[in-house]
Structure formats: C-alpha cells, structure tokens
Coordinates of C-alpha atoms in Angstrom, one line a residue:
Chain A
M1 CA -21.1 27.8 -26.0
Q2 CA -24.0 29.2 -23.9
F3 CA -22.4 32.6 -23.2
D4 CA -21.6 35.5 -25.5
S5 CA -18.6 36.9 -23.7
F6 CA -16.2 36.0 -20.9
A7 CA -17.8 38.6 -18.6
D8 CA -21.1 36.8 -19.3
F9 CA -19.6 33.5 -18.4
I10 CA -18.3 34.9 -15.1
N11 CA -21.7 36.5 -14.3
M12 CA -23.6 33.2 -14.9
G13 CA -26.8 34.9 -15.6
G14 CA -26.7 36.7 -12.2
Y15 CA -25.9 33.6 -10.2
G16 CA -22.1 33.9 -10.6
F17 CA -21.4 34.2 -6.9
Y18 CA -23.3 31.0 -6.0
V19 CA -22.0 29.0 -8.9
W20 CA -18.3 30.0 -8.4
L21 CA -18.6 29.6 -4.7
S22 CA -19.8 26.0 -5.2
F23 CA -17.1 25.1 -7.7
G24 CA -14.4 26.9 -5.7
V25 CA -15.1 25.3 -2.4
S26 CA -15.4 21.9 -4.0
A27 CA -12.1 22.3 -5.8
I28 CA -10.4 23.5 -2.6
L29 CA -11.7 20.6 -0.5
L30 CA -10.8 17.9 -3.1
V31 CA -7.3 19.3 -3.7
Y32 CA -6.7 19.5 0.0
L33 CA -7.9 15.9 0.4
G34 CA -5.5 14.7 -2.3
W35 CA -2.6 16.7 -1.1
S36 CA -3.0 15.7 2.6
S37 CA -3.4 12.0 1.5
A38 CA -0.1 12.2 -0.4
R39 CA 1.6 14.0 2.5
Q40 CA 0.4 11.4 5.1
H41 CA 1.8 8.6 2.9
K42 CA 5.2 10.3 2.9
T43 CA 5.1 11.0 6.7
M44 CA 4.3 7.3 7.3
L45 CA 7.3 6.1 5.3
T46 CA 9.6 8.7 7.0
Q47 CA 8.4 7.6 10.5
I48 CA 9.0 3.9 9.8
A49 CA 12.5 4.7 8.4
Q50 CA 13.3 6.9 11.4
R51 CA 12.3 4.2 13.9
Q52 CA 14.6 1.8 12.2
K53 CA 17.5 4.2 12.3
R54 CA 16.8 4.7 16.0
E55 CA 16.8 0.9 16.6
Q56 CA 20.0 0.5 14.7
K57 CA 21.7 3.2 16.8
L58 CA 20.5 1.5 20.0
R59 CA 21.9 -1.8 18.8
Q60 CA 25.2 -0.3 17.9
A61 CA 25.5 1.4 21.3
A62 CA 24.7 -1.9 23.0
A63 CA 27.3 -3.8 20.9
K64 CA 29.9 -1.2 21.7
Q65 CA 29.2 -1.5 25.4
M66 CA 29.4 -5.3 25.3
Q67 CA 32.6 -5.2 23.4
E68 CA 34.2 -2.9 26.0
Q69 CA 33.1 -5.4 28.7
G70 CA 34.5 -8.3 26.6
L71 CA 31.2 -9.9 25.9
K72 CA 29.9 -11.2 22.6
M73 CA 26.9 -9.6 21.1
P74 CA 24.0 -12.1 20.5
E75 CA 22.9 -12.2 16.9
V76 CA 19.6 -10.4 16.3
K77 CA 17.3 -11.8 13.7
P78 CA 14.8 -9.4 12.1
I79 CA 11.4 -9.9 13.4
D80 CA 9.2 -11.8 11.0
I81 CA 5.7 -12.5 12.1
P82 CA 4.0 -15.1 9.8
E83 CA 1.6 -13.5 7.4
E84 CA -2.0 -13.9 8.5
V85 CA -4.9 -12.5 6.6
Chain B
M1 CA -13.4 -19.2 -10.1
W2 CA -12.5 -16.6 -7.6
K3 CA -9.1 -18.0 -6.7
W4 CA -7.3 -15.4 -8.7
L5 CA -8.4 -12.9 -6.1
H6 CA -6.5 -14.7 -3.3
P7 CA -3.1 -13.2 -3.8
Y8 CA -4.6 -9.7 -3.2
A9 CA -5.4 -10.7 0.4
N10 CA -1.6 -10.3 0.9
P11 CA -0.9 -6.7 2.0
E12 CA 2.3 -6.5 0.0
V13 CA 0.7 -7.6 -3.2
S14 CA -2.3 -5.2 -2.6
Y15 CA 0.1 -2.3 -1.8
H16 CA 2.0 -2.6 -5.1
F17 CA -1.2 -3.3 -7.1
C18 CA -2.8 -0.1 -5.8
G19 CA 0.4 1.8 -6.4
K20 CA 0.2 0.8 -10.1
L21 CA -3.6 1.6 -10.4
Q22 CA -3.3 5.0 -8.7
P23 CA -1.7 7.1 -11.4
W24 CA -4.1 5.7 -14.0
F25 CA -7.1 6.6 -11.8
F26 CA -5.7 10.1 -11.4
R27 CA -5.0 10.7 -15.1
L28 CA -8.5 9.4 -16.2
S29 CA -10.2 11.4 -13.5
F30 CA -8.5 14.6 -14.7
L31 CA -9.5 13.8 -18.2
F32 CA -13.1 13.2 -17.4
L33 CA -13.4 16.1 -14.9
A34 CA -11.8 18.5 -17.4
I35 CA -14.3 17.5 -20.2
G36 CA -17.2 17.2 -17.8
L37 CA -16.8 20.5 -15.9
V38 CA -16.1 22.6 -19.0
W39 CA -19.2 21.1 -20.7
A40 CA -21.2 21.7 -17.5
L41 CA -20.1 25.3 -17.0
A42 CA -20.0 26.6 -20.6
Y43 CA -21.8 24.3 -23.0
A44 CA -24.7 22.7 -21.2
P45 CA -28.0 24.6 -21.6
A46 CA -29.3 26.7 -18.7
D47 CA -32.4 25.4 -16.9
Y48 CA -35.6 27.1 -18.1
Q49 CA -36.6 27.8 -14.5
Q50 CA -33.4 28.0 -12.5
G51 CA -31.2 29.6 -15.2
D52 CA -27.5 29.2 -14.8
S53 CA -27.7 28.4 -11.0
F54 CA -28.6 24.9 -12.3
R55 CA -24.9 24.4 -13.1
I56 CA -24.3 23.7 -9.4
F57 CA -26.2 20.4 -10.1
Y58 CA -23.1 19.0 -11.9
I59 CA -21.1 18.8 -8.6
H60 CA -23.9 18.7 -6.1
V61 CA -25.5 15.5 -7.3
P62 CA -22.3 13.5 -8.1
A63 CA -21.0 14.5 -4.6
A64 CA -24.2 13.5 -2.9
I65 CA -24.4 10.1 -4.7
L66 CA -20.8 9.4 -3.9
S67 CA -21.1 10.4 -0.3
M68 CA -23.8 7.7 0.0
G69 CA -22.0 5.2 -2.2
I70 CA -18.7 5.5 -0.4
Y71 CA -20.6 5.1 2.9
F72 CA -22.1 1.9 1.6
A73 CA -18.7 0.6 0.4
M74 CA -17.2 1.5 3.8
A75 CA -20.0 -0.4 5.6
V76 CA -19.5 -3.5 3.5
A77 CA -15.7 -3.3 4.3
A78 CA -16.4 -2.8 8.0
L79 CA -18.8 -5.8 8.0
S80 CA -16.1 -8.1 6.3
S81 CA -13.6 -6.8 8.7
L82 CA -15.8 -7.6 11.8
V83 CA -17.1 -10.9 10.6
W84 CA -14.2 -12.4 8.7
Q85 CA -11.4 -10.5 10.4
L86 CA -10.0 -9.3 7.0
K87 CA -7.2 -6.9 7.9
L88 CA -7.3 -5.3 4.4
A89 CA -11.0 -4.7 4.7
D90 CA -10.4 -2.7 7.8
A91 CA -7.7 -0.7 6.1
S92 CA -10.0 0.1 3.1
A93 CA -12.8 1.2 5.5
A94 CA -10.3 3.5 7.2
A95 CA -9.1 4.8 3.8
L96 CA -12.6 5.5 2.5
A97 CA -14.0 7.5 5.5
P98 CA -12.3 10.8 4.9
I99 CA -13.1 10.8 1.2
G100 CA -16.8 10.2 1.9
A101 CA -16.7 13.0 4.5
V102 CA -15.3 15.4 2.0
F103 CA -18.1 14.5 -0.6
A104 CA -20.8 14.8 2.1
A105 CA -19.4 18.3 3.0
I106 CA -19.3 19.3 -0.7
A107 CA -22.9 18.1 -1.2
L108 CA -24.0 20.2 1.8
I109 CA -22.0 23.3 0.9
T110 CA -23.0 23.3 -2.8
G111 CA -26.6 22.6 -1.7
A112 CA -26.5 25.6 0.5
A113 CA -25.1 27.8 -2.3
W114 CA -27.9 26.5 -4.6
G115 CA -30.6 26.8 -2.0
K116 CA -29.9 30.5 -1.3
P117 CA -30.8 31.8 -4.8
M118 CA -33.5 29.2 -5.4
W119 CA -35.3 28.7 -2.1
G120 CA -34.2 32.0 -0.5
T121 CA -32.3 30.3 2.4
W122 CA -28.9 28.8 2.9
W123 CA -30.2 26.1 5.3
I124 CA -33.5 24.7 6.4
W125 CA -34.1 21.8 8.8
D126 CA -35.7 19.7 6.1
A127 CA -35.6 15.9 6.0
R128 CA -33.1 15.6 3.1
L129 CA -30.7 18.2 4.4
T130 CA -30.8 17.0 8.0
S131 CA -30.2 13.4 7.1
E132 CA -27.3 14.3 4.8
L133 CA -25.8 16.4 7.7
I134 CA -26.2 13.3 9.9
L135 CA -24.3 11.3 7.3
L136 CA -21.4 13.9 7.6
F137 CA -21.4 13.5 11.4
L138 CA -21.4 9.7 11.0
Y139 CA -18.3 10.0 8.8
L140 CA -16.6 12.3 11.3
G141 CA -17.5 9.8 14.1
V142 CA -15.9 6.9 12.1
I143 CA -12.8 9.0 11.4
A144 CA -12.5 10.0 15.1
L145 CA -12.8 6.4 16.2
H146 CA -10.2 5.2 13.8
N147 CA -7.8 7.8 15.3
A148 CA -8.9 7.3 18.9
F149 CA -7.0 4.0 19.6
E150 CA -3.3 3.3 19.3
D151 CA -4.2 -0.3 18.4
K152 CA -5.5 -0.3 14.8
N153 CA -7.5 -3.5 15.3
L154 CA -9.4 -2.2 18.3
A155 CA -10.0 1.1 16.4
G156 CA -11.3 -0.7 13.4
K157 CA -13.8 -2.7 15.5
A158 CA -15.2 0.4 17.2
A159 CA -15.4 2.4 13.9
G160 CA -16.8 -0.6 12.1
I161 CA -19.7 -0.9 14.5
L162 CA -20.5 2.8 14.2
A163 CA -20.3 2.5 10.4
L164 CA -22.7 -0.4 10.4
V165 CA -25.3 1.2 12.7
G166 CA -25.1 4.3 10.5
V167 CA -26.2 2.3 7.4
I168 CA -29.8 2.9 8.5
N169 CA -29.3 6.6 7.5
L170 CA -28.8 5.7 3.8
P171 CA -32.4 4.7 2.9
I172 CA -33.6 7.6 5.1
I173 CA -31.6 10.0 2.9
H174 CA -32.7 8.4 -0.3
Y175 CA -36.4 8.3 0.5
S176 CA -36.6 11.5 2.6
V177 CA -37.9 13.4 -0.4
E178 CA -40.8 10.9 -0.8
W179 CA -41.6 10.2 2.9
W180 CA -41.7 13.8 4.1
N181 CA -42.8 17.1 2.6
T182 CA -39.6 18.9 1.8
L183 CA -38.2 21.8 -0.1
H184 CA -35.7 19.5 -1.8
Q185 CA -36.8 18.2 -5.2
G186 CA -37.3 14.5 -5.9
A187 CA -35.0 12.2 -7.6
T188 CA -33.9 13.1 -11.1
V189 CA -31.2 10.6 -12.0
T190 CA -31.0 8.1 -9.1
K191 CA -34.2 6.3 -9.8
L192 CA -35.4 3.3 -11.8
G193 CA -36.3 4.1 -15.4
A194 CA -35.0 6.9 -17.6
P195 CA -33.6 10.0 -16.0
S196 CA -36.1 12.9 -16.1
M197 CA -33.8 15.4 -17.8
A198 CA -32.7 16.3 -21.3
S199 CA -29.8 14.3 -22.8
S200 CA -27.9 17.6 -23.3
M201 CA -27.8 18.0 -19.5
Y202 CA -27.6 14.3 -18.7
W203 CA -24.3 13.6 -20.6
P204 CA -22.2 16.2 -19.0
F205 CA -23.6 15.0 -15.6
L206 CA -22.6 11.4 -16.4
I207 CA -19.1 12.5 -17.4
C208 CA -18.7 14.6 -14.2
F209 CA -20.0 11.7 -12.1
V210 CA -17.5 9.2 -13.7
G211 CA -14.7 11.8 -13.2
F212 CA -15.5 12.2 -9.5
S213 CA -15.7 8.4 -9.1
L214 CA -12.3 7.9 -10.7
L215 CA -10.9 10.6 -8.4
T216 CA -12.4 8.8 -5.5
G217 CA -10.6 5.6 -6.7
A218 CA -7.3 7.4 -7.0
I219 CA -7.4 9.0 -3.5
A220 CA -8.8 5.7 -2.1
C221 CA -5.7 3.8 -3.5
Q222 CA -3.4 6.4 -2.0
R223 CA -5.0 6.3 1.5
F224 CA -5.4 2.5 1.4
R225 CA -1.6 2.1 0.8
T226 CA -0.9 4.4 3.8
E227 CA -3.3 2.3 6.0
I228 CA -1.5 -0.9 4.9
L229 CA 1.9 0.7 5.9
A230 CA 0.4 1.7 9.3
R231 CA -0.9 -1.8 10.0
N232 CA 2.3 -3.6 8.8
S233 CA 5.0 -1.3 10.0
M234 CA 7.0 -4.1 11.7
R235 CA 7.2 -6.3 8.7
P236 CA 10.4 -6.6 6.8
W237 CA 9.0 -5.6 3.4
V238 CA 7.6 -2.3 4.8
R239 CA 10.8 -1.6 6.7
N240 CA 12.9 -2.1 3.5
L241 CA 10.4 -0.1 1.5
A242 CA 10.5 2.8 4.0
I243 CA 14.4 2.9 3.9
A244 CA 14.5 2.7 0.1
Q245 CA 11.8 5.4 -0.4
T246 CA 13.2 7.9 2.1
Q247 CA 16.9 7.6 1.1
G248 CA 16.6 10.1 -1.7
S249 CA 15.3 12.9 0.5

C-alpha cells in the first residue's frame, strides 16, 4: 500500500481532483456504453416482435373480411430468403 | 485448415456463439479490471517526477491503444465488407465504432486531466492531441454514416469508405511524437524492445490493458448481436427469437 490513510488515498498526493476526475469520467462513459448496448439489444428484439404482432393482426382482419364475403383466404407462407453470406 | 471457420459466416451461428462468449468476456474483464485498477490506484509506486498524478496513466494509455486498435479492426472489417461483401464483417464494423469512440474520448479526457497538473494546460493544439481528436471525429463520422441510411448495406458501404480513408490517421497518431516537437512524451510501452518502465508499474498496466480489452470484447459481442438482428430482422429464426425473448416481459 502506497498510502498511510484513506484521506491520503483520496488526496492522491495533491492530485486527487485530476486522478478521480479521470477515473470517474472513464467509469461513467464505459458503464453508459455497456448499459446502452444492452438496452439497444432489447429494443431491437421488442421492435421485431411488435412488427410481427402487427402483421398477424392485419392478416386476421383480412381473413375475417374475406370470410364475410364468402371467399377463401389464400395460404401465406412465411418469407424465407435463402441464406447468402 | 480454415474450414472450421465456415459455419460462423452464418449469422445465426455467430449470434449464438457470441451470446455464449459474452458473459465470459464480462466476468473476466471485471476480474482483471478489479485487480488492475486497485493495484494501479493503491499499490503501484508513485512516479518520482509526476507523483500520484501518474496513476492516470493506467487508464489513459490502455484507452489510447484500444482507440487505435479498435479503429484498425474496424477498418479491416470494413475492407472485408467492401471487397468480399461479407455481411457479418459489416455488422462487426458497425458494432465496433461506438466502442472505439468511447475509448478515444476517454483517452482525450484523461489526457486533459493529466495535462492540467503536469503541463499547466487542459488542451494544446499539439500533433499527438490533435490527431487523436481527429480519430474521435472519424469515429463519430462512421457512426453517423451507419445511422444515416435506412438501408444497412448502403450505410455500411459509405461508413466503410470513410473508415478506410481514416486509416491514414493511425500512423500519424503513433509517430506524431517523433515527427513533430510536442509536449506529449514519447512511447513508453508501444514500441519494439523492452518497455521503458519499472516492472512494478508495468504489471498493473498490463492487467488493466487486458481488462479493458476483455471489456471491449464483451461489449463488441453485445453490439454485434444487435447488428445481426437489425440486418436479419425478416428471417424466421430472428422472428421466432424475438417472440420467444419478449414473451416474458
């Protein structure tokens, strides 16, 4: 241990303000980056799921309308684009 | 020999692979950073000239090295995406840009906080500082271009070209302290041969550097997976995954 007391440690030989400013700002920036990355991932998943729910609702509404008119709903296959790298 | 790599060109395989790696990157980075930063702050000796302000070194230098290393990785990914049309390379370039930008900002801010007590000024238009600031602007430009187009392929092309042009800045940053008269000190650890510092200072630096690198890996995995989802949102595996993952909430 390079310091005699906790107050000494905080003081950093007179450079406390600059040292703790550096470590503090770095910590805030990195924590924010990690947090926002995790949040963006969640938002992306929610958006994709919501779009599907919307599509399903539209399909159901169309099916209902066609049924009322006595028509048969064409079968919809899920879109599957062949994988290309 | 390299055929085992081939399945990872599939976005779904890569997505799940990175999902498995990510928590391990996080755990190891916390371990390394906890040891490294406590060592750096409390146990490493103070510099005989700079006193305890020298402890800023332990984040300033890893952040600066990573800001350049991540840029290089991003440029390689951008090149593979432009030349070989690898979709995942484009996704990884987009994932890396914000991480590099944060490290460039950390290098600049900690540099300013170190410069004030040592040089007497927060900022000076010196070659090393200015070129690092340009690196931050290059990152911001790449991020802006990635977000500027609805079509991710088009965005990737535009951002990729900027990233490749910006590579010229990397040797300028590295050699700036030799080519020009500058306040910034010369290389201590990023040079050929033995580092010019005591091992009692070098070891905590190395541990901090590994810790920050692992943290970069963890956040890169997270962002890479988001980018894969964004680029494959119409595929059945992504749609099923989105439904399954959001059902609980």
